[in-house]
PDB file of C-alpha atoms in Angstrom:
ATOM      1  CA  MET A  16      47.663 116.006 108.740  1.00 50.00           C
ATOM      2  CA  THR A  17      44.205 117.037 109.859  1.00 50.00           C
ATOM      3  CA  LEU A  18      41.124 115.967 107.917  1.00 46.00           C
ATOM      4  CA  ARG A  19      37.983 118.035 107.871  1.00 49.00           C
ATOM      5  CA  PRO A  20      34.660 116.121 108.145  1.00 49.00           C
ATOM      6  CA  GLY A  21      33.806 116.433 104.424  1.00 44.00           C
ATOM      7  CA  SER A  22      37.339 115.551 103.256  1.00 37.00           C
ATOM      8  CA  LEU A  23      37.041 111.813 103.860  1.00 36.00           C
ATOM      9  CA  THR A  24      33.873 111.573 101.781  1.00 33.00           C
ATOM     10  CA  PHE A  25      35.581 113.383  98.914  1.00 33.00           C
ATOM     11  CA  LEU A  26      38.605 111.070  99.172  1.00 33.00           C
ATOM     12  CA  ILE A  27      36.414 107.934  98.993  1.00 35.00           C
ATOM     13  CA  ILE A  28      34.533 109.288  95.972  1.00 35.00           C
ATOM     14  CA  ALA A  29      37.823 110.219  94.277  1.00 33.00           C
ATOM     15  CA  ILE A  30      39.279 106.735  94.845  1.00 33.00           C
ATOM     16  CA  THR A  31      36.087 105.115  93.538  1.00 32.00           C
ATOM     17  CA  ALA A  32      35.966 107.335  90.465  1.00 37.00           C
ATOM     18  CA  PHE A  33      39.652 107.178  89.535  1.00 40.00           C
ATOM     19  CA  GLY A  34      40.531 103.765  90.928  1.00 44.00           C
ATOM     20  CA  GLN A  35      38.605 101.956  88.186  1.00 44.00           C
ATOM     21  CA  VAL A  36      39.985 103.731  85.154  1.00 45.00           C
ATOM     22  CA  GLY A  37      40.861 101.155  82.514  1.00 45.00           C
ATOM     23  CA  VAL A  38      39.018  98.332  84.288  1.00 47.00           C
ATOM     24  CA  THR A  39      36.314  96.671  82.228  1.00 46.00           C
ATOM     25  CA  TYR A  40      33.961  93.991  83.348  1.00 48.00           C
ATOM     26  CA  ALA A  41      32.954  91.155  81.065  1.00 46.00           C
ATOM     27  CA  GLN A  42      29.234  91.310  80.402  1.00 44.00           C
ATOM     28  CA  PRO A  43      27.324  88.485  78.761  1.00 56.00           C
ATOM     29  CA  ALA A  44      26.331  89.149  75.176  1.00 52.00           C
ATOM     30  CA  PRO A  45      22.605  89.675  74.658  1.00 61.00           C
ATOM     31  CA  LYS A  46      20.896  86.398  73.902  1.00 89.00           C
ATOM     32  CA  GLN A  47      19.597  86.179  70.367  1.00 94.00           C
ATOM     33  CA  VAL A  48      16.131  84.810  69.665  1.00 97.00           C
ATOM     34  CA  ASN A  49      14.995  83.621  66.238  1.00 97.00           C
ATOM     35  CA  VAL A  50      11.305  84.320  65.625  1.00 97.00           C
ATOM     36  CA  TYR A  51       9.229  82.614  62.910  1.00 95.00           C
ATOM     37  CA  VAL A  52       5.739  83.654  61.869  1.00 96.00           C
ATOM     38  CA  ASP A  53       3.487  81.816  59.409  1.00 94.00           C
ATOM     39  CA  SER A  54       0.142  83.206  58.261  1.00 95.00           C
ATOM     40  CA  VAL A  55      -2.328  80.546  57.162  1.00 96.00           C
ATOM     41  CA  MET A  56      -5.727  81.163  55.607  1.00 95.00           C
ATOM     42  CA  ALA A  57      -8.286  78.560  56.691  1.00 96.00           C
ATOM     43  CA  ALA A  58     -11.591  78.176  54.881  1.00 95.00           C
ATOM     44  CA  ASP A  59     -14.319  75.674  54.044  1.00 93.00           C
ATOM     45  CA  THR A  60     -13.745  75.579  50.292  1.00 93.00           C
ATOM     46  CA  ASN A  61     -12.696  71.897  50.039  1.00 93.00           C
ATOM     47  CA  GLU A  62      -9.419  72.738  48.266  1.00 93.00           C
ATOM     48  CA  GLY A  63      -7.192  70.721  50.620  1.00 92.00           C
ATOM     49  CA  THR A  64      -3.992  71.775  52.307  1.00 93.00           C
ATOM     50  CA  ASP A  65      -1.165  73.781  50.798  1.00 96.00           C
ATOM     51  CA  PRO A  66       1.788  71.357  50.355  1.00 95.00           C
ATOM     52  CA  ARG A  67       4.142  73.981  51.871  1.00 94.00           C
ATOM     53  CA  LEU A  68       2.445  73.373  55.235  1.00 91.00           C
ATOM     54  CA  GLY A  69       3.903  69.866  55.336  1.00 83.00           C
ATOM     55  CA  GLY A  70       2.785  67.823  58.322  1.00 76.00           C
ATOM     56  CA  MET A  71       0.725  70.637  59.840  1.00 82.00           C
ATOM     57  CA  ASP A  72      -2.434  69.423  58.017  1.00 84.00           C
ATOM     58  CA  LYS A  73      -3.685  66.956  60.662  1.00 86.00           C
ATOM     59  CA  ARG A  74      -2.933  69.313  63.552  1.00 86.00           C
ATOM     60  CA  LEU A  75      -4.676  72.266  61.871  1.00 91.00           C
ATOM     61  CA  ARG A  76      -7.740  70.153  61.029  1.00 88.00           C
ATOM     62  CA  GLY A  77      -7.835  68.871  64.606  1.00 90.00           C
ATOM     63  CA  LEU A  78      -7.623  72.359  66.086  1.00 92.00           C
ATOM     64  CA  PHE A  79      -9.851  74.291  63.681  1.00 93.00           C
ATOM     65  CA  GLY A  80     -11.877  71.894  61.520  1.00 90.00           C
ATOM     66  CA  PHE A  81     -11.688  73.749  58.197  1.00 94.00           C
ATOM     67  CA  SER A  82     -11.316  71.898  54.872  1.00 93.00           C
ATOM     68  CA  THR A  83      -8.718  74.223  53.267  1.00 95.00           C
ATOM     69  CA  TYR A  84      -5.428  75.617  54.627  1.00 96.00           C
ATOM     70  CA  SER A  85      -3.182  77.878  52.525  1.00 96.00           C
ATOM     71  CA  LEU A  86       0.140  79.390  53.568  1.00 96.00           C
ATOM     72  CA  ILE A  87      -0.229  83.082  52.704  1.00 95.00           C
ATOM     73  CA  GLY A  88       2.865  84.453  54.416  1.00 95.00           C
ATOM     74  CA  HIS A  89       6.105  83.419  56.089  1.00 95.00           C
ATOM     75  CA  ASN A  90       8.306  85.812  58.056  1.00 97.00           C
ATOM     76  CA  GLU A  91      11.354  85.268  60.183  1.00 97.00           C
ATOM     77  CA  GLY A  92      13.763  87.483  62.010  1.00 97.00           C
ATOM     78  CA  GLN A  93      16.248  87.632  64.829  1.00 97.00           C
ATOM     79  CA  THR A  94      16.319  89.972  67.808  1.00 96.00           C
ATOM     80  CA  ASP A  95      18.121  90.380  71.106  1.00 95.00           C
ATOM     81  CA  CYS A  96      16.345  89.447  74.287  1.00 95.00           C
ATOM     82  CA  GLY A  97      14.605  92.618  75.489  1.00 95.00           C
ATOM     83  CA  LYS A  98      14.204  94.111  72.001  1.00 97.00           C
ATOM     84  CA  MET A  99      10.964  94.067  70.029  1.00 97.00           C
ATOM     85  CA  ILE A 100      10.744  92.816  66.448  1.00 97.00           C
ATOM     86  CA  ALA A 101       7.812  93.683  64.160  1.00 97.00           C
ATOM     87  CA  PHE A 102       6.286  91.619  61.354  1.00 97.00           C
ATOM     88  CA  THR A 103       3.839  92.812  58.701  1.00 96.00           C
ATOM     89  CA  LEU A 104       1.126  90.206  58.140  1.00 95.00           C
ATOM     90  CA  PRO A 105      -1.500  89.872  55.410  1.00 92.00           C
ATOM     91  CA  GLY A 106      -4.644  91.967  55.749  1.00 89.00           C
ATOM     92  CA  GLY A 107      -2.904  94.986  57.303  1.00 91.00           C
ATOM     93  CA  LYS A 108      -2.081  93.169  60.558  1.00 93.00           C
ATOM     94  CA  ILE A 109       1.148  93.922  62.409  1.00 96.00           C
ATOM     95  CA  LEU A 110       2.689  91.554  64.946  1.00 97.00           C
ATOM     96  CA  HIS A 111       5.124  92.747  67.612  1.00 98.00           C
ATOM     97  CA  VAL A 112       7.173  90.070  69.388  1.00 98.00           C
ATOM     98  CA  GLN A 113       9.459  90.961  72.281  1.00 98.00           C
ATOM     99  CA  PRO A 114      11.470  88.181  73.904  1.00 97.00           C
ATOM    100  CA  ARG A 115      11.878  89.211  77.550  1.00 96.00           C
ATOM    101  CA  ALA A 116      14.017  86.489  79.116  1.00 95.00           C
ATOM    102  CA  ILE A 117      15.433  83.043  78.518  1.00 94.00           C
ATOM    103  CA  ASP A 118      15.202  80.644  81.427  1.00 91.00           C
ATOM    104  CA  ASP A 119      16.519  77.140  80.821  1.00 87.00           C
ATOM    105  CA  ASP A 120      14.485  75.825  77.871  1.00 92.00           C
ATOM    106  CA  MET A 121      11.756  78.506  78.048  1.00 96.00           C
ATOM    107  CA  ILE A 122      11.556  81.867  76.263  1.00 96.00           C
ATOM    108  CA  ALA A 123       9.406  84.486  78.009  1.00 97.00           C
ATOM    109  CA  MET A 124       7.920  86.949  75.548  1.00 97.00           C
ATOM    110  CA  GLU A 125       5.223  89.510  74.945  1.00 97.00           C
ATOM    111  CA  ILE A 126       3.182  89.365  71.753  1.00 97.00           C
ATOM    112  CA  VAL A 127       0.930  92.168  70.501  1.00 97.00           C
ATOM    113  CA  LEU A 128      -1.217  91.822  67.359  1.00 95.00           C
ATOM    114  CA  PHE A 129      -2.410  95.045  65.734  1.00 95.00           C
ATOM    115  CA  ASP A 130      -5.057  95.732  63.114  1.00 92.00           C
ATOM    116  CA  GLY A 131      -3.413  98.816  61.648  1.00 90.00           C
ATOM    117  CA  THR A 132      -2.740 100.926  64.740  1.00 92.00           C
ATOM    118  CA  ARG A 133      -5.427  99.298  66.919  1.00 95.00           C
ATOM    119  CA  PRO A 134      -4.198  96.529  69.251  1.00 95.00           C
ATOM    120  CA  MET A 135      -6.328  93.380  68.849  1.00 93.00           C
ATOM    121  CA  MET A 136      -4.531  91.059  71.287  1.00 93.00           C
ATOM    122  CA  THR A 137      -1.773  91.255  73.881  1.00 95.00           C
ATOM    123  CA  THR A 138      -0.274  88.073  75.287  1.00 93.00           C
ATOM    124  CA  ASP A 139       2.530  87.388  77.745  1.00 96.00           C
ATOM    125  CA  LEU A 140       3.770  83.818  77.514  1.00 95.00           C
ATOM    126  CA  LYS A 141       6.560  81.367  78.113  1.00 96.00           C
ATOM    127  CA  LEU A 142       7.212  79.305  75.024  1.00 95.00           C
ATOM    128  CA  LYS A 143       9.384  76.217  75.020  1.00 96.00           C
ATOM    129  CA  ASN A 144      12.566  76.715  72.976  1.00 95.00           C
ATOM    130  CA  ASN A 145      11.725  75.656  69.376  1.00 94.00           C
ATOM    131  CA  GLY A 146       8.047  75.746  70.353  1.00 92.00           C
ATOM    132  CA  THR A 147       5.060  77.132  68.525  1.00 90.00           C
ATOM    133  CA  LEU A 148       2.035  79.162  69.570  1.00 92.00           C
ATOM    134  CA  ILE A 149      -1.027  78.942  67.293  1.00 91.00           C
ATOM    135  CA  VAL A 150      -3.425  81.908  67.291  1.00 92.00           C
ATOM    136  CA  GLY A 151      -6.788  81.469  65.544  1.00 91.00           C
ATOM    137  CA  GLY A 152      -8.387  84.587  64.123  1.00 81.00           C
ATOM    138  CA  PRO A 153      -9.296  87.087  62.841  1.00 77.00           C
ATOM    139  CA  ARG A 154     -12.337  85.734  60.975  1.00 84.00           C
ATOM    140  CA  TYR A 155     -13.008  86.460  57.318  1.00 79.00           C
ATOM    141  CA  GLU A 156     -16.021  85.707  55.086  1.00 76.00           C
ATOM    142  CA  GLN A 157     -15.052  82.122  54.260  1.00 81.00           C
ATOM    143  CA  GLY A 158     -12.922  81.303  57.315  1.00 91.00           C
ATOM    144  CA  MET A 159     -10.116  82.747  59.391  1.00 94.00           C
ATOM    145  CA  MET A 160      -6.450  83.640  59.393  1.00 95.00           C
ATOM    146  CA  ILE A 161      -4.330  81.446  61.648  1.00 95.00           C
ATOM    147  CA  ILE A 162      -1.018  82.803  62.904  1.00 95.00           C
ATOM    148  CA  SER A 163       1.735  80.395  63.926  1.00 93.00           C
ATOM    149  CA  ILE A 164       4.459  82.024  66.076  1.00 95.00           C
ATOM    150  CA  GLY A 165       7.615  80.154  66.976  1.00 94.00           C
ATOM    151  CA  ALA A 166      10.880  81.026  68.668  1.00 96.00           C
ATOM    152  CA  SER A 167      14.253  79.433  69.181  1.00 96.00           C
ATOM    153  CA  THR A 168      17.598  80.345  70.646  1.00 94.00           C
ATOM    154  CA  GLY A 169      19.498  78.158  68.172  1.00 76.00           C
ATOM    155  CA  THR A 170      21.830  79.534  65.532  1.00 51.00           C
ATOM    156  CA  THR A 171      19.974  78.051  62.573  1.00 45.00           C
ATOM    157  CA  SER A 172      16.543  79.071  61.433  1.00 43.00           C
ATOM    158  CA  GLN A 173      13.771  76.569  60.828  1.00 48.00           C
ATOM    159  CA  PRO A 174      10.582  77.388  58.952  1.00 43.00           C
ATOM    160  CA  MET A 175       7.544  76.811  61.135  1.00 42.00           C
ATOM    161  CA  GLN A 176       6.100  74.179  58.823  1.00 41.00           C
ATOM    162  CA  ALA A 177       9.147  71.995  59.558  1.00 37.00           C
ATOM    163  CA  GLN A 178       8.589  72.159  63.316  1.00 39.00           C
ATOM    164  CA  ALA A 179       6.100  70.212  65.393  1.00 35.00           C
ATOM    165  CA  LEU A 180       2.938  72.181  66.061  1.00 36.00           C
ATOM    166  CA  GLY A 181       1.424  72.398  69.485  1.00 35.00           C
ATOM    167  CA  THR A 182       4.573  72.508  71.633  1.00 37.00           C
ATOM    168  CA  PRO A 183       3.450  73.558  75.134  1.00 35.00           C
ATOM    169  CA  ALA A 184       3.228  77.247  75.918  1.00 39.00           C
ATOM    170  CA  GLU A 185       2.143  79.096  79.032  1.00 38.00           C
ATOM    171  CA  ALA A 186       0.108  82.123  78.009  1.00 38.00           C
ATOM    172  CA  ASN A 187      -1.828  84.969  79.596  1.00 37.00           C
ATOM    173  CA  THR A 188      -4.042  86.854  77.177  1.00 36.00           C
ATOM    174  CA  HIS A 189      -5.203  90.392  77.893  1.00 39.00           C
TER     175      HIS A 189
END
């Protein structure tokens, strides 16, 4: 049998294309990330701290120095690594969180905060699993809104007020 120069290439392609029929490769399932977002209104109205914030009172006072902290919103959701999840926050703010990768005990993610359709802040960070990032702002007449963003790879959800605030995060803000 004589082979023409192009025949061998066709034979290799045919073997590659038909030789794998019915073969499937196990691929790891996408890693799920639980995301928790608390919106807290801080002001100097001497009304104390909302009891739903639990042990966050001392940490919030230490970071921001206001006399009043009220939980005005709690959101949580779950997404696959690589997929964005959006949260609607008080005051027309929208928060996009996209976990990018999980490396050991760190979750790499991108966070974008919008005021309507206008981006206010973009941050790439690595957050410790079960960690929390605290974002102060935007400012209002009597104070500011504080946004607490947490993430975990565990199967159970935990409200942010039950977690320790101030877990280390590596962040780059744009």
